[in-house]
PDB file of N, CA and C and ligand atoms in Angstrom:
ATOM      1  N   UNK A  69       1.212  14.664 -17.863  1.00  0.00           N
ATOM      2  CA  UNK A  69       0.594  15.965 -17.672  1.00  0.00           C
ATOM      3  C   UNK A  69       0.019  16.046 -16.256  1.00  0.00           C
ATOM      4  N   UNK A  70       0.141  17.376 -15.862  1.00  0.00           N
ATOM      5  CA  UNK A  70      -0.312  17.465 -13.824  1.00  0.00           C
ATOM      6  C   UNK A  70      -1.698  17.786 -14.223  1.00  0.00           C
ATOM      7  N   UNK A  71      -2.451  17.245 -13.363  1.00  0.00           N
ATOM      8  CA  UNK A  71      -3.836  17.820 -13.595  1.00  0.00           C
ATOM      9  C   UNK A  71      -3.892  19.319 -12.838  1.00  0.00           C
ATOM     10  N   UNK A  72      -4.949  19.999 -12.812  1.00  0.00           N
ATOM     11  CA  UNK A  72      -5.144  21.297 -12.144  1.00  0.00           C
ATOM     12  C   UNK A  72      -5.283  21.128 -10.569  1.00  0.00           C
ATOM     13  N   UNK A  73      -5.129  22.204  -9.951  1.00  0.00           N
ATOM     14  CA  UNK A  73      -5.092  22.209  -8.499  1.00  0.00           C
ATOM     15  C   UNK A  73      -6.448  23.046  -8.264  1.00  0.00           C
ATOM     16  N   UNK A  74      -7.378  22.297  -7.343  1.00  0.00           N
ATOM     17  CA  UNK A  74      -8.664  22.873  -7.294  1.00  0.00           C
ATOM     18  C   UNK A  74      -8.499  22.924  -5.813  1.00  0.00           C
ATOM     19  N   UNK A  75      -8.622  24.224  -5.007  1.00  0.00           N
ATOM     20  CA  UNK A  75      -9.062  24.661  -3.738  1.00  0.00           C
ATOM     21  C   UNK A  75     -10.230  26.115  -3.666  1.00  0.00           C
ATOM     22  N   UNK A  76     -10.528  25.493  -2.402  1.00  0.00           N
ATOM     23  CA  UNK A  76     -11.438  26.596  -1.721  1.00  0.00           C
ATOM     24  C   UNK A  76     -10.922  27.570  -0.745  1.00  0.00           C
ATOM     25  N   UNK A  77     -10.994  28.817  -1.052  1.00  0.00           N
ATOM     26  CA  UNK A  77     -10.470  29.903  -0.634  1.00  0.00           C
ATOM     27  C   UNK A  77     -12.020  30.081   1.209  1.00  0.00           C
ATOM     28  N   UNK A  78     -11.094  30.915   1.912  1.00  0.00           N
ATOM     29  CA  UNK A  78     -12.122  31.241   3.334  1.00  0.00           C
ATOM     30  C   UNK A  78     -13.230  31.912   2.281  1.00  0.00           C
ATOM     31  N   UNK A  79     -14.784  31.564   3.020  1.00  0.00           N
ATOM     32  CA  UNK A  79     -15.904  32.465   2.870  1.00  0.00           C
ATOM     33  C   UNK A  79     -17.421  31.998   2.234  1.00  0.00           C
ATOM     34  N   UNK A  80     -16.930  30.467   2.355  1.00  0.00           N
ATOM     35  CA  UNK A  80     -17.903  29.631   2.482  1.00  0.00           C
ATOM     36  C   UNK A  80     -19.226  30.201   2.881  1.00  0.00           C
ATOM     37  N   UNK A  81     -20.112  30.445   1.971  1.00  0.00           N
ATOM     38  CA  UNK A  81     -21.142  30.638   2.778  1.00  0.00           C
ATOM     39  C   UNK A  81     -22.664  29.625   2.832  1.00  0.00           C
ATOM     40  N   UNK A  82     -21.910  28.229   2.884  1.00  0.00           N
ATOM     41  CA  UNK A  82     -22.313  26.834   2.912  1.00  0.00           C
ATOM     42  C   UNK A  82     -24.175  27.017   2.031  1.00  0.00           C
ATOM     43  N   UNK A  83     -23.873  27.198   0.891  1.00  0.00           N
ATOM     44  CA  UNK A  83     -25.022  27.019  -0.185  1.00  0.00           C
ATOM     45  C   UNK A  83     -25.082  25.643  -0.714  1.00  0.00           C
ATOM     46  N   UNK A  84     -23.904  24.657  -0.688  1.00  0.00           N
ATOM     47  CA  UNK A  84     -23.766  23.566  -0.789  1.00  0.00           C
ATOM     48  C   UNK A  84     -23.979  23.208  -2.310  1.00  0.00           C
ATOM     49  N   UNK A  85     -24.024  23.982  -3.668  1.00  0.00           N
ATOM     50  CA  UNK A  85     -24.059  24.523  -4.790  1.00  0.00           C
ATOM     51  C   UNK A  85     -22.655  23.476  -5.174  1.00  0.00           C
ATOM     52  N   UNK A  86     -21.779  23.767  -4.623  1.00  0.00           N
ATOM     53  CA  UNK A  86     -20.458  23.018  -5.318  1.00  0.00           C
ATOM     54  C   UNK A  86     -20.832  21.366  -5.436  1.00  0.00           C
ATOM     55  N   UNK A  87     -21.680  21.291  -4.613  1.00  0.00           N
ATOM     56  CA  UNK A  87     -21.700  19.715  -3.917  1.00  0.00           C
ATOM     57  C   UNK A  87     -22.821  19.018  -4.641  1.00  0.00           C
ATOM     58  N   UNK A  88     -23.697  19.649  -4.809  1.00  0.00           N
ATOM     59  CA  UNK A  88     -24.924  19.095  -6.266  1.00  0.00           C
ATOM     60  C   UNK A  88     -24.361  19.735  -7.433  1.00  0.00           C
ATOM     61  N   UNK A  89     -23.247  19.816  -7.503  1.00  0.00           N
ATOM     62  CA  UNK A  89     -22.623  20.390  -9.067  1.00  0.00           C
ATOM     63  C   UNK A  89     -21.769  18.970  -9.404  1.00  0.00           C
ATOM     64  N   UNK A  90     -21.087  19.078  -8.431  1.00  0.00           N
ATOM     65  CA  UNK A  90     -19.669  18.083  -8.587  1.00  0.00           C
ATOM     66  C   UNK A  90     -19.518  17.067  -7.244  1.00  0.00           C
ATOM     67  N   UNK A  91     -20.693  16.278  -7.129  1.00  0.00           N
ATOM     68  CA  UNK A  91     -20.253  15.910  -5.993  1.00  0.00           C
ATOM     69  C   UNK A  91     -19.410  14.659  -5.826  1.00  0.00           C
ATOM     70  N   UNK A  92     -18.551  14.222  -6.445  1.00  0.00           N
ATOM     71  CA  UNK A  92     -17.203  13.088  -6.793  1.00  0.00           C
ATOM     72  C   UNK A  92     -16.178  14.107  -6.205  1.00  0.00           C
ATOM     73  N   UNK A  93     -16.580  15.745  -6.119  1.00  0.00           N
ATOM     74  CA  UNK A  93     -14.964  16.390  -5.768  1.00  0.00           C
ATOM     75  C   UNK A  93     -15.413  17.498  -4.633  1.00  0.00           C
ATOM     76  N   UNK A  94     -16.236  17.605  -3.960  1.00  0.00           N
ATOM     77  CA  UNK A  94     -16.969  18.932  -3.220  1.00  0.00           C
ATOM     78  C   UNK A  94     -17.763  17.687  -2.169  1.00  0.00           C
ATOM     79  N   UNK A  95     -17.666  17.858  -1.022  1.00  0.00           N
ATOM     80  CA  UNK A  95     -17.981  17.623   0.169  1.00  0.00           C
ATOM     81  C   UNK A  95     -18.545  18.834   1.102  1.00  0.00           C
ATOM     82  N   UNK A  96     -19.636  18.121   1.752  1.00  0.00           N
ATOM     83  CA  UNK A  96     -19.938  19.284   2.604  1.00  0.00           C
ATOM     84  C   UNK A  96     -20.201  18.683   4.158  1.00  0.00           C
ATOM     85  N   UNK A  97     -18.975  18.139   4.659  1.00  0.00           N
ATOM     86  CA  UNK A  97     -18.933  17.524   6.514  1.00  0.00           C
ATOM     87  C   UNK A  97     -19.752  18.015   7.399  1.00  0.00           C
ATOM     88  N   UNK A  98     -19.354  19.343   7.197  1.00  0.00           N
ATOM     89  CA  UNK A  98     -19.326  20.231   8.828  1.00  0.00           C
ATOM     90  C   UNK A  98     -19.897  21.402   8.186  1.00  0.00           C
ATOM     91  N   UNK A  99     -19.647  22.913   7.993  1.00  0.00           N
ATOM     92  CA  UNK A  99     -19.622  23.772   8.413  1.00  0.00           C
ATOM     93  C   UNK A  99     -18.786  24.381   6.946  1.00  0.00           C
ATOM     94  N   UNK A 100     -18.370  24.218   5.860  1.00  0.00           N
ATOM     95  CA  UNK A 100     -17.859  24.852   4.516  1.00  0.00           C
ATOM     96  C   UNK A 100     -17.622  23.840   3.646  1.00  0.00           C
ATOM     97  N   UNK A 101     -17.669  23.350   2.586  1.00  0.00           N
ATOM     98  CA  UNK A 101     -17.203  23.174   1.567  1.00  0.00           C
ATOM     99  C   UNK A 101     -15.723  22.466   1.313  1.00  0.00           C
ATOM    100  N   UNK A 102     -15.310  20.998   1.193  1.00  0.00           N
ATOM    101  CA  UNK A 102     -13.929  20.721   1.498  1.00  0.00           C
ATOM    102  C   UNK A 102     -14.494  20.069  -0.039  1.00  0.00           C
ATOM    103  N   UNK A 103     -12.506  19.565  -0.714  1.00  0.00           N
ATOM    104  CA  UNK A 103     -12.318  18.882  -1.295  1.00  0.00           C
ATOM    105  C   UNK A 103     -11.874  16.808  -1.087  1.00  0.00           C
ATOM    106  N   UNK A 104     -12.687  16.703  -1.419  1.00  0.00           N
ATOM    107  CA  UNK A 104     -12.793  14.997  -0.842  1.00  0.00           C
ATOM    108  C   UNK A 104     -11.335  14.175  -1.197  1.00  0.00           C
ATOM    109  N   UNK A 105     -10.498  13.804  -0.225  1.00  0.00           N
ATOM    110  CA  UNK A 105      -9.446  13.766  -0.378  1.00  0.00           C
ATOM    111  C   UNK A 105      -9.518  12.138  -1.039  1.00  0.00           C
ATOM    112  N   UNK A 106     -10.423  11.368  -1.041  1.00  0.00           N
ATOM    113  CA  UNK A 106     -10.628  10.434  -2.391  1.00  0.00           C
ATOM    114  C   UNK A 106     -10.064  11.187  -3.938  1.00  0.00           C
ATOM    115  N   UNK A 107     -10.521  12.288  -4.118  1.00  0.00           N
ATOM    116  CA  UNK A 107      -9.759  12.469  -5.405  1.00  0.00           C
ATOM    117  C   UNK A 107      -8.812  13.322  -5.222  1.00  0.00           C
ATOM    118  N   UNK A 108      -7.592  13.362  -4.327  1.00  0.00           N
ATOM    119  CA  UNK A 108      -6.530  14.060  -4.772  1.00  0.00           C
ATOM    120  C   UNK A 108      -5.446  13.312  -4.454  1.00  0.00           C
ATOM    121  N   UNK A 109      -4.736  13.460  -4.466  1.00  0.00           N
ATOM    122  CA  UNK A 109      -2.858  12.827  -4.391  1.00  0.00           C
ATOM    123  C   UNK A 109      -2.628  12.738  -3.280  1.00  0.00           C
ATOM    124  N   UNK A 110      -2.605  13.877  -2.514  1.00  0.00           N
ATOM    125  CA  UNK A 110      -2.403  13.474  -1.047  1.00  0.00           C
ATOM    126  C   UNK A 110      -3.311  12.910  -0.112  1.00  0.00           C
ATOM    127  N   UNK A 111      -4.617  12.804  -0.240  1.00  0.00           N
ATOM    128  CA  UNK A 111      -5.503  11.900   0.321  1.00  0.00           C
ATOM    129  C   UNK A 111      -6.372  12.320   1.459  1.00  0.00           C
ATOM    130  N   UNK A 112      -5.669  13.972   1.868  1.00  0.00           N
ATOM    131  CA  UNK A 112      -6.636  14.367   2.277  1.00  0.00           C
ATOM    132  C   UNK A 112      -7.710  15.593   1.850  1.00  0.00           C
ATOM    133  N   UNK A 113      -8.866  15.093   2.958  1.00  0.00           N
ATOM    134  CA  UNK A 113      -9.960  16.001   2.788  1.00  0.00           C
ATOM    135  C   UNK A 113      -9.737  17.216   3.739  1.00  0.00           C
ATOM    136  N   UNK A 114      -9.977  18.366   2.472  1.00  0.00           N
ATOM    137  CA  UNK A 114      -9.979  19.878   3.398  1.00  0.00           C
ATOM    138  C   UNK A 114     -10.155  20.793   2.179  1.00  0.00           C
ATOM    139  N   UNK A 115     -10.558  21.996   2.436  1.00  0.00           N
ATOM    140  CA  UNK A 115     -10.360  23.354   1.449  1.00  0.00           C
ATOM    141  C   UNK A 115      -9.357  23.189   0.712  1.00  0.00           C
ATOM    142  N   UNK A 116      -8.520  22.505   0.684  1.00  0.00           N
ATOM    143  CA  UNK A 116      -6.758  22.276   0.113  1.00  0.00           C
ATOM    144  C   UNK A 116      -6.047  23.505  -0.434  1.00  0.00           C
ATOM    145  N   UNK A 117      -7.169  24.871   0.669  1.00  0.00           N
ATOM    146  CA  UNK A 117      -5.978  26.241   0.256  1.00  0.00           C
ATOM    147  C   UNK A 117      -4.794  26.202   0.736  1.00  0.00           C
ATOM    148  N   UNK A 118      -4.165  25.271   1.621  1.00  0.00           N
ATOM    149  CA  UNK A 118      -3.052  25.314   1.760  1.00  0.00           C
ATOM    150  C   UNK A 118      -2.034  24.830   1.316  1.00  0.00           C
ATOM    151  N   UNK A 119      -2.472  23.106   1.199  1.00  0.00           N
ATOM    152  CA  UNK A 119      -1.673  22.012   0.904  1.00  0.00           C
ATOM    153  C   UNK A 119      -1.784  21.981  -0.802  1.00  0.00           C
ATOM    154  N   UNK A 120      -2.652  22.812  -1.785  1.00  0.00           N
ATOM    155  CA  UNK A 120      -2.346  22.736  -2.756  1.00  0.00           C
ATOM    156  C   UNK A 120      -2.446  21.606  -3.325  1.00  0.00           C
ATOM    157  N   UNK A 121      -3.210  20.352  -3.081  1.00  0.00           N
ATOM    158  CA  UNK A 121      -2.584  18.962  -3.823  1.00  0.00           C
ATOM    159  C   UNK A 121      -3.231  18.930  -5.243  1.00  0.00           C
ATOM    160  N   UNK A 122      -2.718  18.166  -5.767  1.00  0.00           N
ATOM    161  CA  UNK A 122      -3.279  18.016  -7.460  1.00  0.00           C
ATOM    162  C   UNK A 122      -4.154  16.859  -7.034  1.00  0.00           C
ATOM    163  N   UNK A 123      -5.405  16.784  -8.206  1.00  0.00           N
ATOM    164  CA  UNK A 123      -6.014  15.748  -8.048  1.00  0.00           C
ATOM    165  C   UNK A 123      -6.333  14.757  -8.948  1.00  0.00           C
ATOM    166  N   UNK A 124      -6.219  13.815  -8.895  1.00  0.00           N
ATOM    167  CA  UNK A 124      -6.121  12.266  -9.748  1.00  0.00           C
ATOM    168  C   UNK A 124      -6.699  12.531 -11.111  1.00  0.00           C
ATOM    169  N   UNK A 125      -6.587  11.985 -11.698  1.00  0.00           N
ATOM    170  CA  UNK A 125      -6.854  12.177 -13.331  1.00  0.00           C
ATOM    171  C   UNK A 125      -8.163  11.281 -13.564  1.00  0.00           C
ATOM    172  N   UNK A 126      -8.723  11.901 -14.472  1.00  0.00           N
ATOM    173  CA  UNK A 126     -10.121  11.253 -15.150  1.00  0.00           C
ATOM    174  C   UNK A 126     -11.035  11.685 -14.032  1.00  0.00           C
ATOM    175  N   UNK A 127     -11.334  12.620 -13.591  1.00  0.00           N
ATOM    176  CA  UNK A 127     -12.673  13.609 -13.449  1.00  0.00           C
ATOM    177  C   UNK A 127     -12.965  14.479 -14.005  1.00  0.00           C
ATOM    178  N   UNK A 128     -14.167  14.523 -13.838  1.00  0.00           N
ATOM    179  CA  UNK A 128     -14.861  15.195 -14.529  1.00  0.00           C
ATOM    180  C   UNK A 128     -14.963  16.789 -14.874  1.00  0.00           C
ATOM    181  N   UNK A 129     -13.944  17.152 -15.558  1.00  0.00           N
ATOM    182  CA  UNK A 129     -13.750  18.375 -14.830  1.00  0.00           C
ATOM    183  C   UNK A 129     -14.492  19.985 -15.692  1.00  0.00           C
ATOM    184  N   UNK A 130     -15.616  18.684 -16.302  1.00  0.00           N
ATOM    185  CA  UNK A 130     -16.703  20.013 -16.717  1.00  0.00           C
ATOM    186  C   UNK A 130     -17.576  20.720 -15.847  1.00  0.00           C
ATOM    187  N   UNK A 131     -17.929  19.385 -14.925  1.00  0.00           N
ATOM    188  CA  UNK A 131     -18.485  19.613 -13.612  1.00  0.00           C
ATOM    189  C   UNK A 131     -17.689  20.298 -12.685  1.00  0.00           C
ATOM    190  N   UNK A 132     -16.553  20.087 -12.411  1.00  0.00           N
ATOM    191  CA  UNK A 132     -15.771  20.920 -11.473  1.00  0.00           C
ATOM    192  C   UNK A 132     -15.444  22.320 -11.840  1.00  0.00           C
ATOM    193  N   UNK A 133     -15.202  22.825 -13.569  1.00  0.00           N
ATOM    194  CA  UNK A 133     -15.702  23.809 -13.785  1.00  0.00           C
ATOM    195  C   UNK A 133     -16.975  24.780 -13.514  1.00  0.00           C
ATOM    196  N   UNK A 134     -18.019  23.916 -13.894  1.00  0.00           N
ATOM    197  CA  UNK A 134     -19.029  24.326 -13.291  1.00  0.00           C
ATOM    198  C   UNK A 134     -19.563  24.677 -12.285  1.00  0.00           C
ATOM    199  N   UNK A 135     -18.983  23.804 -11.193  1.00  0.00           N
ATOM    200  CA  UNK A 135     -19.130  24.081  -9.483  1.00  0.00           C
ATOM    201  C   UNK A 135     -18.603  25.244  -9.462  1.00  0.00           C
ATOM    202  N   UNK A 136     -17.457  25.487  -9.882  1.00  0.00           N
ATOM    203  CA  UNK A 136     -16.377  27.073  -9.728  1.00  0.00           C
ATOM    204  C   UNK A 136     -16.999  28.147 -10.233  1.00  0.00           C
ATOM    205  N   UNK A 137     -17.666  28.185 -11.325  1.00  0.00           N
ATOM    206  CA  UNK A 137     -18.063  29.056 -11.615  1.00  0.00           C
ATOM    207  C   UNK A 137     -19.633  29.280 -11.290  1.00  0.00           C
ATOM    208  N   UNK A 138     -20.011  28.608 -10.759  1.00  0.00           N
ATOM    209  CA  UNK A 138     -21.501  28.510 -10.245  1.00  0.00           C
ATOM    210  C   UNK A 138     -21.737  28.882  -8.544  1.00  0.00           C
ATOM    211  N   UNK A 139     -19.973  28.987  -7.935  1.00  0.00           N
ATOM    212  CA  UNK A 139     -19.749  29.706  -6.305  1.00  0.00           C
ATOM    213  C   UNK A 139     -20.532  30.903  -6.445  1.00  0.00           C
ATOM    214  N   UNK A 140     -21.517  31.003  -5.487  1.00  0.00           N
ATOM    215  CA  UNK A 140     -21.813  32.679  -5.295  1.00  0.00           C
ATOM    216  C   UNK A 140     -21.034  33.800  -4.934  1.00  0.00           C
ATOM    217  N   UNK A 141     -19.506  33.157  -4.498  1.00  0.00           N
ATOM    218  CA  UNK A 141     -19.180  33.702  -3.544  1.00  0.00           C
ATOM    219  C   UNK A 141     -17.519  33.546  -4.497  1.00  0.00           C
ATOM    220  N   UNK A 142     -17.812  32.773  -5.262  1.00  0.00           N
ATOM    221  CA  UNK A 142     -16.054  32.849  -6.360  1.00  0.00           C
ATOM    222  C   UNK A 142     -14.872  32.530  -5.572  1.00  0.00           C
ATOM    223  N   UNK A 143     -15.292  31.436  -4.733  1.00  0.00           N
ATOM    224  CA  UNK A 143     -14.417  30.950  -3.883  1.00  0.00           C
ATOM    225  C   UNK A 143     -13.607  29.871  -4.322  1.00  0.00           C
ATOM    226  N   UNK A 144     -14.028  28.612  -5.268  1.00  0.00           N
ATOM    227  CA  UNK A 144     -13.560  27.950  -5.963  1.00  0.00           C
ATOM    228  C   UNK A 144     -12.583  28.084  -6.510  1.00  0.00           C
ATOM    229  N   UNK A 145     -11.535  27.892  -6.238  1.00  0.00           N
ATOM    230  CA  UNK A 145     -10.404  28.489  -7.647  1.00  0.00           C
ATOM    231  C   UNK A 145      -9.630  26.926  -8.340  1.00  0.00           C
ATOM    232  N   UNK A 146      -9.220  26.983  -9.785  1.00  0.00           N
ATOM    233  CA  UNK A 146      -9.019  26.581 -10.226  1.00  0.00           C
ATOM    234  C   UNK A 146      -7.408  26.956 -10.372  1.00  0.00           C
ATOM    235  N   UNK A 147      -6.422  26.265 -10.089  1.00  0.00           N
ATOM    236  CA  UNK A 147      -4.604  26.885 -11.019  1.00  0.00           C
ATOM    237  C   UNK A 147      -4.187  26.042 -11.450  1.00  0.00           C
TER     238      UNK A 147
HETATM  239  S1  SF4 B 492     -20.586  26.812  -3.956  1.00  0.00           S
HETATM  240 FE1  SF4 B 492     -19.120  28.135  -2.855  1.00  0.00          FE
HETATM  241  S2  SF4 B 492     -20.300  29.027  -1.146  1.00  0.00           S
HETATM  242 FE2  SF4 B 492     -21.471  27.287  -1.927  1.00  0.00          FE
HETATM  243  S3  SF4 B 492     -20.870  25.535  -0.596  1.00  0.00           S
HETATM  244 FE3  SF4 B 492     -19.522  25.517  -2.430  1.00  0.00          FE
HETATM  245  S4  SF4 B 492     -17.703  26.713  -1.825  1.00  0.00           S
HETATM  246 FE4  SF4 B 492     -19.324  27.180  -0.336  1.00  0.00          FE
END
């Protein structure tokens, strides 16, 4: 089974909310909100609105629900 593809869409408005929600999958470097490329397939860290990667199995993904739906800004998306 593929796990879900979790990226961050532009519009960050760095509340850092994702990152005391879920922070095993939400990073906050610089300046928005990336996905920590420790948990995904391709290994890197970024918004992964582009590259789409799936991410490794066995997280937590009540918490990563939660981060998503806890965006002020509904930037989180889950597919
Ligand atoms: S919860 Fe949303 S707005 Fe806040 S830091 Fe995370 S992605 Fe950015």
């Amino acid at each position: 089974m593929t796990t879900p593809i979790v990226y961050i869409e532009p519009g960050c408005i760095y509340c850092q909310a994702c990152v005391t929600t879920a922070p095993e999958v939400f990073l906050f470097p610089d300046d928005k909100a990336v996905i920590n490329g420790l948990v995904r397939v391709d290994g890197i860290t970024s918004p992964n609105a582009d590259e789409r990667a799936a991410l490794v199995p066995d997280l937590d993904w009540d918490a990563i629900r939660e981060a998503a739906a806890g965006c002020p800004v509904d930037i989180i998306k889950i597919a």
